Coordinates of C-alpha atoms and ligand atoms in Angstrom, one line a residue:
M1 CA -6.5 -1.9 33.7
A2 CA -7.2 1.8 34.7
L3 CA -5.6 4.8 33.2
A4 CA -2.7 6.0 35.3
T5 CA -0.7 8.1 32.7
G6 CA -2.9 11.3 33.2
V7 CA -3.4 13.7 30.5
R8 CA 0.1 14.3 28.8
K9 CA 0.8 17.5 27.3
Y10 CA 3.3 18.4 24.9
G11 CA 5.2 20.7 22.9
H12 CA 7.0 20.1 19.5
H13 CA 10.5 18.9 19.3
I14 CA 12.9 21.0 17.6
D15 CA 16.6 21.3 17.4
G16 CA 16.8 19.1 20.3
K17 CA 14.8 21.1 22.8
E18 CA 11.3 20.8 23.7
T19 CA 8.8 23.8 23.2
A20 CA 6.2 24.9 25.4
P21 CA 2.5 23.5 24.7
S22 CA 1.1 25.7 22.6
A23 CA -2.4 27.5 24.1
D24 CA -4.8 26.5 21.2
G25 CA -3.1 22.7 21.7
L26 CA -5.2 19.6 20.3
D27 CA -7.2 17.3 22.8
R28 CA -6.9 13.8 22.6
W29 CA -9.5 11.3 24.2
C30 CA -8.9 7.5 24.5
P31 CA -11.1 6.4 22.0
G32 CA -11.9 3.1 24.3
T33 CA -13.0 4.8 27.4
G34 CA -13.7 8.5 26.6
E35 CA -10.9 10.0 29.1
H36 CA -8.8 13.0 27.9
V37 CA -5.5 11.3 27.9
A38 CA -3.2 14.0 25.9
T39 CA -3.0 17.3 24.3
F40 CA -0.8 17.8 21.5
S41 CA 0.7 21.5 20.3
R42 CA -1.0 22.7 16.9
G43 CA 2.1 23.5 14.7
T44 CA 2.6 26.6 12.6
H45 CA 4.2 27.4 9.0
A46 CA 7.2 29.1 11.4
E47 CA 7.5 26.2 13.5
V48 CA 7.5 23.7 10.5
N49 CA 10.4 26.2 9.0
E50 CA 12.3 26.2 12.4
A51 CA 12.6 22.3 12.3
I52 CA 13.5 21.9 9.1
T53 CA 16.3 24.7 9.5
A54 CA 17.4 22.8 12.3
A55 CA 17.5 19.1 10.1
R56 CA 18.9 21.1 7.6
R57 CA 21.8 23.1 9.4
A58 CA 22.2 19.4 11.1
F59 CA 22.6 17.6 7.9
D60 CA 24.5 20.4 6.2
T61 CA 27.6 21.4 9.1
G62 CA 26.5 18.9 11.9
P63 CA 28.5 16.2 13.0
W64 CA 25.8 13.4 12.4
P65 CA 26.3 12.6 8.7
R66 CA 30.0 12.9 9.0
M67 CA 30.3 10.0 12.2
S68 CA 31.3 6.7 11.6
G69 CA 28.5 4.3 10.7
Q70 CA 29.4 2.5 14.3
Q71 CA 29.3 5.8 16.4
R72 CA 25.6 6.2 14.7
A73 CA 24.9 2.4 15.5
R74 CA 25.9 2.6 19.0
I75 CA 23.5 5.7 19.7
L76 CA 20.6 3.5 17.9
L77 CA 21.5 0.7 20.2
R78 CA 21.2 3.0 23.3
L79 CA 17.9 4.0 21.7
A80 CA 16.7 0.5 21.5
E81 CA 17.8 -0.1 25.1
L82 CA 15.7 3.2 26.5
M83 CA 12.6 2.1 24.8
R84 CA 13.4 -1.3 26.7
R85 CA 13.3 1.0 29.9
D86 CA 10.3 2.5 28.8
S87 CA 8.4 -0.5 27.1
D88 CA 5.7 -0.2 29.4
K89 CA 5.0 3.3 29.0
L90 CA 5.1 3.5 25.4
A91 CA 2.6 0.5 24.6
R92 CA 0.3 2.3 27.5
I93 CA 0.5 5.3 25.3
E94 CA -0.4 3.6 22.5
A95 CA -3.4 1.7 23.7
E96 CA -4.8 4.9 25.3
E97 CA -4.5 7.3 21.9
V98 CA -5.2 4.7 19.6
G99 CA -7.4 2.2 21.2
K100 CA -5.5 -0.5 20.4
P101 CA -5.5 -3.9 22.8
I102 CA -2.4 -3.2 25.2
K103 CA -1.0 -6.8 24.2
L104 CA -1.0 -5.6 20.9
A105 CA 0.8 -2.5 21.6
R106 CA 3.3 -4.2 23.8
G107 CA 4.3 -6.3 20.1
D108 CA 4.2 -3.0 18.5
V109 CA 7.2 -1.9 21.1
E110 CA 8.7 -5.2 20.7
S111 CA 9.0 -5.1 17.1
S112 CA 10.3 -1.0 17.2
I113 CA 13.0 -2.4 19.4
A114 CA 14.2 -5.4 17.1
L115 CA 13.9 -3.0 14.1
T116 CA 16.0 -0.1 15.7
E117 CA 18.8 -2.8 16.6
Y118 CA 18.7 -3.9 13.2
A119 CA 19.1 -0.7 11.4
A120 CA 21.9 0.0 13.9
A121 CA 23.6 -3.1 12.3
L122 CA 22.8 -1.9 8.9
A123 CA 24.5 1.5 9.7
M124 CA 27.7 0.0 10.9
T125 CA 27.8 -2.1 7.9
L126 CA 26.9 0.7 5.2
H127 CA 29.6 0.7 2.1
G128 CA 29.6 1.1 -1.3
D129 CA 31.2 -1.1 -4.4
A130 CA 34.6 -0.8 -5.5
H131 CA 35.1 -1.6 -9.2
T132 CA 38.9 -2.3 -9.6
N133 CA 38.8 -4.4 -12.7
L134 CA 37.9 -2.0 -15.4
D135 CA 41.4 -1.3 -16.8
D136 CA 44.4 -1.0 -15.4
N137 CA 44.3 2.9 -14.7
F138 CA 40.7 3.2 -14.5
T139 CA 39.0 2.9 -11.0
G140 CA 35.3 3.3 -10.1
L141 CA 33.9 3.9 -6.6
V142 CA 30.1 3.6 -6.3
V143 CA 29.7 5.1 -2.8
R144 CA 26.4 5.5 -0.5
E145 CA 25.8 8.4 0.9
P146 CA 22.8 9.6 3.1
C147 CA 19.9 11.3 0.8
G148 CA 19.6 14.4 3.3
V149 CA 16.9 16.0 5.4
V150 CA 14.1 13.5 5.1
G151 CA 10.3 14.7 6.1
M152 CA 8.3 11.8 7.7
V153 CA 4.3 11.6 7.7
T154 CA 2.8 9.1 9.6
P155 CA -0.8 7.7 10.2
W156 CA -2.7 6.9 13.6
N157 CA -3.0 3.2 13.4
F158 CA 0.6 2.0 14.6
P159 CA 2.0 5.3 15.6
L160 CA 5.4 3.6 16.9
L161 CA 5.9 1.0 14.6
Q162 CA 5.3 3.5 11.5
L163 CA 7.9 6.2 12.9
I164 CA 10.3 3.0 13.6
Q165 CA 10.0 1.5 10.2
K166 CA 11.4 4.9 9.0
L167 CA 13.5 6.5 11.5
P168 CA 16.6 4.6 12.7
F169 CA 16.8 3.3 9.2
A170 CA 17.2 7.1 8.1
I171 CA 19.5 8.2 10.9
G172 CA 21.3 5.3 10.7
A173 CA 22.0 6.0 6.8
G174 CA 23.3 9.6 8.6
C175 CA 20.4 11.4 7.2
T176 CA 18.1 14.1 9.5
A177 CA 14.6 14.3 9.7
V178 CA 11.5 16.3 10.6
C179 CA 8.2 14.2 11.6
K180 CA 4.5 14.9 11.6
P181 CA 2.4 12.2 13.7
S182 CA -1.0 12.0 13.3
E183 CA -2.6 14.5 15.5
L184 CA -4.4 11.6 16.9
T185 CA -1.5 10.1 18.3
S186 CA 1.6 11.7 18.5
G187 CA 2.4 10.7 21.9
T188 CA 5.0 8.0 21.1
T189 CA 6.6 9.7 18.4
L190 CA 7.4 12.7 21.0
E191 CA 8.7 10.0 23.7
I192 CA 11.0 8.7 21.1
A193 CA 12.2 11.9 20.5
R194 CA 12.9 12.6 24.2
L195 CA 14.6 9.3 24.5
A196 CA 16.7 9.6 21.0
T197 CA 17.9 13.0 22.8
E198 CA 18.7 10.9 26.2
A199 CA 20.4 8.2 23.9
G200 CA 22.9 11.2 22.6
L201 CA 21.4 11.9 19.1
P202 CA 22.6 15.7 18.5
A203 CA 20.5 18.5 18.2
G204 CA 18.6 18.9 14.8
V205 CA 19.0 15.2 13.9
F206 CA 15.4 14.4 14.9
N207 CA 12.7 16.8 15.0
V208 CA 8.7 16.6 15.5
V209 CA 6.3 18.9 14.9
T210 CA 2.4 18.1 15.8
G211 CA -0.9 19.4 14.5
P212 CA -3.0 19.1 11.4
G213 CA -1.7 17.4 8.0
S214 CA -3.5 20.0 6.1
V215 CA -0.9 22.7 7.9
V216 CA 2.1 20.8 9.1
G217 CA 2.3 17.9 7.0
Q218 CA 1.5 20.1 3.7
A219 CA 4.5 22.3 4.4
I220 CA 7.2 19.6 5.0
A221 CA 5.6 18.3 1.6
E222 CA 6.3 21.5 0.2
S223 CA 9.6 22.5 1.7
P224 CA 12.3 23.0 -1.2
D225 CA 14.9 22.2 2.0
V226 CA 13.5 18.4 2.3
D227 CA 15.0 16.1 0.2
L228 CA 13.1 12.7 0.6
L229 CA 9.2 12.7 1.8
S230 CA 8.6 9.4 3.4
F231 CA 4.7 9.2 3.7
T232 CA 2.6 6.4 5.3
G233 CA -1.4 7.1 5.0
S234 CA -4.1 7.0 3.0
T235 CA -3.8 6.8 -0.6
G236 CA -5.9 9.8 -1.2
V237 CA -3.9 12.3 0.9
G238 CA -0.4 10.1 -0.8
R239 CA -1.9 11.9 -3.9
S240 CA -1.8 15.1 -2.4
I241 CA 1.7 14.7 -1.0
V242 CA 3.3 13.7 -4.6
E243 CA 1.5 17.2 -5.8
A244 CA 2.9 19.1 -3.4
S245 CA 6.6 17.7 -3.2
K246 CA 7.0 19.1 -6.6
S247 CA 8.5 22.5 -5.8
N248 CA 11.9 20.7 -5.9
L249 CA 11.4 17.3 -7.1
K250 CA 12.1 15.7 -4.1
R251 CA 12.0 12.0 -3.7
V252 CA 8.9 10.4 -2.4
S253 CA 8.1 7.2 -0.9
L254 CA 4.5 6.1 0.0
E255 CA 2.8 3.5 1.9
L256 CA -0.8 3.5 1.3
G257 CA -3.7 1.7 1.6
G258 CA -4.7 -2.3 1.2
K259 CA -7.4 -4.3 0.2
G260 CA -5.9 -7.9 1.3
A261 CA -7.1 -11.0 0.2
T262 CA -7.0 -14.5 2.4
I263 CA -7.1 -17.2 -0.5
V264 CA -7.8 -20.5 1.0
F265 CA -7.5 -23.7 -1.1
P266 CA -9.2 -27.1 0.0
D267 CA -5.7 -28.8 0.2
A268 CA -4.8 -26.2 3.2
D269 CA -4.8 -27.1 6.7
L270 CA -8.2 -26.0 7.2
D271 CA -7.9 -25.4 10.8
D272 CA -4.9 -23.3 10.8
A273 CA -6.6 -20.9 7.7
V274 CA -9.9 -20.6 9.8
D275 CA -7.8 -19.3 12.5
A276 CA -5.7 -16.6 9.9
A277 CA -8.8 -15.5 8.2
V278 CA -9.8 -14.3 11.8
F279 CA -6.7 -12.9 12.9
A280 CA -5.9 -11.1 9.5
N281 CA -9.6 -9.6 9.8
V282 CA -9.4 -8.7 13.6
F283 CA -5.7 -8.1 13.9
N284 CA -5.5 -4.4 15.2
S285 CA -9.2 -3.8 15.2
G286 CA -9.5 -4.2 11.4
E287 CA -7.0 -1.1 11.2
C288 CA -4.3 -2.3 9.5
C289 CA -3.2 -1.7 6.0
V290 CA -2.2 -5.2 5.6
S291 CA -5.1 -7.0 7.0
G292 CA -6.9 -9.6 4.9
T293 CA -10.2 -7.8 4.6
R294 CA -11.2 -10.2 1.7
L295 CA -11.8 -14.0 2.2
L296 CA -11.6 -15.5 -1.1
V297 CA -12.6 -19.2 -0.6
H298 CA -13.0 -22.5 -2.7
E299 CA -16.6 -23.2 -3.4
D300 CA -15.8 -26.9 -2.5
I301 CA -15.0 -26.1 0.8
A302 CA -16.6 -22.4 1.2
D303 CA -20.0 -23.4 3.3
D304 CA -18.0 -25.6 5.8
F305 CA -15.1 -23.0 6.2
L306 CA -17.4 -20.0 6.8
A307 CA -19.1 -21.7 9.4
A308 CA -16.2 -22.3 11.0
V309 CA -14.9 -18.6 10.7
V310 CA -18.4 -17.5 11.9
D311 CA -17.6 -19.9 15.0
R312 CA -14.3 -18.9 15.7
I313 CA -15.1 -15.0 15.5
A314 CA -17.6 -15.3 18.6
H315 CA -14.6 -16.2 20.5
V316 CA -12.7 -12.6 19.9
R317 CA -12.8 -11.0 23.0
V318 CA -14.1 -7.2 22.0
G319 CA -13.2 -4.8 24.9
S320 CA -11.5 -2.2 26.5
P321 CA -8.0 -1.2 25.1
L322 CA -6.7 -1.5 28.9
D323 CA -8.2 -4.9 29.3
E324 CA -5.2 -7.6 29.0
E325 CA -7.9 -9.9 27.5
T326 CA -8.9 -7.7 24.6
D327 CA -8.4 -9.1 21.4
V328 CA -10.0 -6.1 19.5
G329 CA -10.1 -2.8 21.0
A330 CA -12.0 0.4 19.9
M331 CA -12.0 2.0 16.4
I332 CA -9.9 5.4 16.1
H333 CA -12.9 7.8 16.5
E334 CA -16.6 8.2 16.4
Q335 CA -17.1 8.8 12.6
H336 CA -14.8 6.3 11.5
R337 CA -16.8 3.9 13.9
D338 CA -20.0 5.1 11.9
K339 CA -18.3 4.8 8.5
V340 CA -17.3 1.3 9.1
L341 CA -20.8 0.5 10.2
S342 CA -22.5 2.4 7.2
M343 CA -20.0 -0.1 4.9
V344 CA -21.4 -3.0 6.5
T345 CA -24.9 -1.6 5.6
Q346 CA -24.2 -0.6 1.8
A347 CA -22.6 -4.2 1.6
E348 CA -26.1 -5.6 2.5
R349 CA -27.6 -3.2 -0.2
E350 CA -25.2 -4.7 -2.8
G351 CA -26.2 -8.1 -2.1
G352 CA -24.1 -8.9 0.7
K353 CA -25.3 -11.3 3.8
V354 CA -23.9 -10.4 7.4
V355 CA -23.6 -13.7 8.9
A356 CA -21.6 -12.3 12.3
G357 CA -21.6 -8.8 14.0
G358 CA -22.6 -6.3 11.9
S359 CA -23.2 -4.0 15.1
D360 CA -21.7 -1.8 17.6
P361 CA -21.5 -4.2 20.7
V362 CA -21.4 -0.7 22.8
D363 CA -23.8 -2.2 25.6
S364 CA -21.5 -4.4 27.2
L365 CA -18.6 -1.8 26.6
P366 CA -16.8 1.0 28.2
D367 CA -18.2 4.6 26.2
G368 CA -16.0 4.2 23.4
Y369 CA -16.5 3.3 19.4
Y370 CA -16.5 -0.1 19.1
V371 CA -17.6 -2.4 15.9
A372 CA -18.3 -6.1 16.8
P373 CA -16.2 -8.4 14.5
T374 CA -18.0 -8.6 11.3
V375 CA -18.3 -11.4 8.5
V376 CA -20.4 -10.5 5.2
D377 CA -21.1 -13.3 3.0
G378 CA -21.5 -13.2 -1.0
V379 CA -19.8 -10.0 -1.7
A380 CA -19.9 -9.5 -5.6
P381 CA -16.3 -7.7 -6.9
G382 CA -18.0 -4.8 -8.3
T383 CA -19.4 -3.7 -4.5
A384 CA -17.8 -1.1 -2.6
L385 CA -16.8 -3.7 0.2
F386 CA -14.9 -5.6 -2.1
Q387 CA -13.0 -2.6 -3.5
E388 CA -12.8 -0.1 -0.9
E389 CA -10.7 -0.3 2.2
V390 CA -12.7 -0.2 5.5
F391 CA -10.3 -0.2 8.1
G392 CA -12.4 -2.1 10.4
P393 CA -12.9 -5.7 11.4
V394 CA -15.1 -6.4 8.7
L395 CA -14.7 -9.6 6.5
A396 CA -16.2 -9.8 2.8
V397 CA -16.5 -13.2 1.7
T398 CA -16.4 -14.7 -2.1
R399 CA -16.1 -17.6 -3.5
F400 CA -13.9 -18.9 -6.3
G401 CA -14.0 -22.0 -8.6
S402 CA -10.2 -22.4 -9.9
V403 CA -6.5 -21.1 -9.7
D404 CA -7.1 -18.4 -12.6
E405 CA -10.5 -17.0 -10.7
A406 CA -8.6 -16.8 -7.7
V407 CA -5.8 -14.9 -9.1
E408 CA -8.3 -12.7 -10.9
L409 CA -10.4 -12.0 -7.9
A410 CA -7.6 -11.2 -5.5
N411 CA -5.8 -8.4 -8.4
A412 CA -9.2 -7.0 -8.8
V413 CA -8.7 -3.9 -6.7
E414 CA -6.6 -0.9 -7.2
Y415 CA -4.8 -2.1 -4.0
G416 CA -1.5 -4.2 -4.2
L417 CA -0.1 -4.3 -0.6
A418 CA -0.1 -7.7 0.7
N419 CA -2.3 -11.1 0.2
S420 CA -2.1 -14.6 1.8
V421 CA -2.2 -17.9 0.3
W422 CA -3.3 -21.1 2.2
S423 CA -2.4 -24.4 0.4
K424 CA -0.1 -27.4 1.4
N425 CA 0.3 -27.9 -2.3
I426 CA 3.5 -25.9 -3.3
D427 CA 2.7 -25.9 -7.3
V428 CA -0.8 -24.0 -6.2
A429 CA 1.0 -22.0 -3.4
L430 CA 3.9 -20.8 -5.2
T431 CA 2.2 -20.5 -8.6
V432 CA -0.8 -18.3 -7.2
A433 CA 2.1 -16.1 -5.0
K434 CA 4.0 -15.2 -8.1
R435 CA 0.9 -14.3 -10.0
L436 CA -0.8 -12.0 -7.4
R437 CA 0.1 -8.0 -7.6
S438 CA 1.1 -7.0 -4.2
G439 CA 4.5 -6.0 -2.5
T440 CA 3.9 -8.9 0.0
V441 CA 2.4 -12.9 0.1
W442 CA 2.3 -14.7 3.1
I443 CA 2.1 -18.5 2.2
N444 CA 0.4 -20.0 5.1
T445 CA 1.1 -17.4 7.3
V446 CA -0.3 -14.0 7.3
I447 CA 0.5 -10.3 9.1
D448 CA 4.2 -11.9 9.5
G449 CA 7.3 -10.6 9.6
A450 CA 10.8 -9.8 10.6
P451 CA 13.0 -6.4 10.5
Q452 CA 15.2 -8.3 7.8
L453 CA 12.1 -8.5 5.1
P454 CA 10.9 -5.3 3.3
G455 CA 7.5 -4.3 3.1
G456 CA 5.9 -1.9 0.4
G457 CA 2.9 -1.7 -2.2
V458 CA 2.1 -1.9 -6.1
K459 CA -0.4 -0.3 -7.9
A460 CA -2.2 2.2 -5.7
S461 CA -0.6 1.0 -2.4
G462 CA 2.2 3.1 -3.3
Y463 CA 6.0 2.6 -4.2
G464 CA 9.2 2.4 -2.3
R465 CA 9.8 -0.3 0.9
E466 CA 10.5 0.2 4.5
M467 CA 12.5 -2.2 6.4
G468 CA 15.4 -4.8 5.0
Q469 CA 18.4 -3.9 3.2
A470 CA 16.0 -2.0 0.8
G471 CA 14.1 -0.1 3.3
F472 CA 17.8 1.4 4.7
D473 CA 18.9 2.3 0.9
E474 CA 15.7 4.0 0.4
F475 CA 17.5 6.7 2.6
T476 CA 21.0 6.6 0.3
E477 CA 21.8 8.2 -2.8
L478 CA 24.4 7.0 -5.0
K479 CA 27.3 8.7 -5.8
T480 CA 29.8 7.3 -8.7
I481 CA 33.7 8.4 -8.1
Q482 CA 35.4 8.0 -11.5
I483 CA 39.5 7.8 -11.3
R484 CA 42.0 7.5 -13.8
T485 CA 45.6 7.3 -12.9
G486 CA 48.3 7.6 -15.3
A487 CA 48.1 9.8 -18.7
R488 CA 44.7 10.0 -20.3
A489 CA 44.0 9.6 -24.2
K490 CA 44.0 13.1 -25.2
F491 CA 40.9 14.1 -26.9
V492 CA 42.4 17.4 -29.1
Q493 CA 45.6 16.7 -31.0
V494 CA 47.8 19.5 -30.7
P495 CA 50.6 19.2 -33.7
Q496 CA 54.0 18.7 -32.3
P497 CA 56.6 21.4 -33.2
G498 CA 58.1 20.1 -36.3
S499 CA 55.8 17.4 -36.9
P500 CA 54.0 17.6 -40.5
D501 CA 50.5 18.9 -40.4
Ligands
TAP601 P1 -4.0 9.6 6.5 O1 -5.5 10.3 6.6 O2 -3.8 9.9 5.0 O3 -2.7 10.7 7.2 C1 -1.7 10.0 7.6 C2 -0.9 11.6 7.7 O4 -1.0 12.1 6.8 C3 -1.4 11.9 8.9 O5 -0.5 12.0 9.7 C4 -2.1 13.2 8.7 O6 -2.4 14.2 9.6 C5 -1.1 13.7 7.3 N1 -2.1 14.3 6.1 C6 -3.2 14.4 5.9 N2 -3.5 15.5 5.1 C7 -2.4 16.1 4.8 C8 -1.9 16.7 3.6 N3 -2.6 17.6 2.9 N4 -0.5 17.1 3.8 C9 0.5 16.0 4.2 N5 0.0 15.2 5.4 C10 -1.6 14.9 5.6 O7 -4.2 8.5 7.0 P2 -4.6 7.8 8.2 O8 -6.1 8.0 8.5 O9 -3.9 8.5 9.3 O10 -4.6 6.5 8.4 C11 -4.9 5.4 7.7 C12 -4.8 5.2 6.4 O11 -2.9 4.6 6.3 C13 -5.1 3.8 5.7 O12 -5.3 4.3 4.3 C14 -3.9 2.5 5.7 O13 -3.8 1.7 4.6 C15 -3.0 3.7 5.7 N6 -1.4 3.0 6.1 C16 -0.5 2.2 5.2 C17 0.3 1.6 5.6 C18 1.2 1.0 4.7 S1 2.8 0.5 5.4 N7 1.1 1.2 3.4 C19 0.4 1.5 7.3 C20 -0.1 1.8 7.8 C21 -1.3 3.0 7.2 P3 -3.6 14.2 10.2 O14 -3.0 14.3 11.7 O15 -4.3 15.6 10.3 O16 -4.6 13.3 10.1

């Protein structure tokens, strides 16, 4: 599949209008082919302020938070329809800017449509509680209100999906938003802003300012006019976001890094588990927060299991993101490819043995930044490959001898995002699932999900949840309204005329 969309030039999206592209734009080259695919505008403090002012106005005095949930849901459903209409274009932009395989990008668009439709249903059913049995003259209403202006800062690995895990939930609840996508992959966020306007979203409800995180993202995090900051990205930047958000003690939700384990017991369906261990490692070229980047395998089956993984991974097709056959695309940029490969070299220095991949398979591929799916055996818990997020298709293999040891190894990292357990013995699988410290545990499946199911982390993987009812509630505040009817018992006893005091 050749590039056909040409170079896309974008401005920002502020108060329902697109600004002219800035003269000092940020060029984006497809990391899989080296072709120039987009130029994004470099946002300034003034533009961030303009966007926040528009979102503030739309929230404080505009129609959006005051509409019925049904009216908001209708616009979200229209947006989902328009995403379906433009799904080929959206998938292609994702593949070109991220370097991810086009078939995977299509799946991201499908999931984004499903999430938007689900958020529409939640918008329609948003309600609070009425307490009518407190006592005869006392009624309590616990109402859910939109929390205000939401700042959204998103990463480059799933630009569309990460946006859609936030946007329809936030605006479905009646919030307004200012988003800063990654400066490398802003295309689909700006396309969604266009589609939202076409769907009838009022001006100012969704604003996008592109540019470097240190300027645009920082300004959103610091702004006293932003009520909640919803961040997805690395743990390091997450920490600086919390610091920057202190000005007005805004609420912050953080979806951060991960170091997931695929934990395989001898009584698993081993053929399924082999496929899953490969999939969990190479999905989205390993640039995925919930990847299974550590394979913890029981020592009784470890040698045969590892041999099967090495055999299976050899069939994974590394190639151009726009090739329909590709399973693993390019790394996001050259420095990242070099970092991934250097972590493999470091793992070897620290005692690991590379049993598959370990190289840049550049000879057979177009001009891009590729890493062959890699497996490193004998990775000790104290080493960097066991502990640190690689964000590439590199699997660290470690053996265990008991349930206790498996749990201890899985939990022995600072992250707590997602793990998978492979066993047909429900006692083992559920015991391990309960003892794992992560926001998600998959049993006999991996990197699975549905719009109804929340995701998020514990420990250094962050806090807050996205998707599901919990992900919708994140964008609301509870207000308690207490109503006394009839006479209230008086606090101050005033003597009545003529009564003895
Ligand atoms: P980061 O480097 O953390 O960047 C994330 C976003 O923050 C980008 O838009 C970035 O802007 C912006 N940013 C950078 N510095 C900032 C600052 N000082 N203030 C405010 N914003 C700032 O992450 P990434 O490299 O794009 O994405 C990979 C990371 O995201 C991985 O650690 C991955 O695990 C994590 N991730 C987590 C999840 C979940 S659900 N937990 C999902 C996807 C990804 P720039 O455009 O300048 O980079």
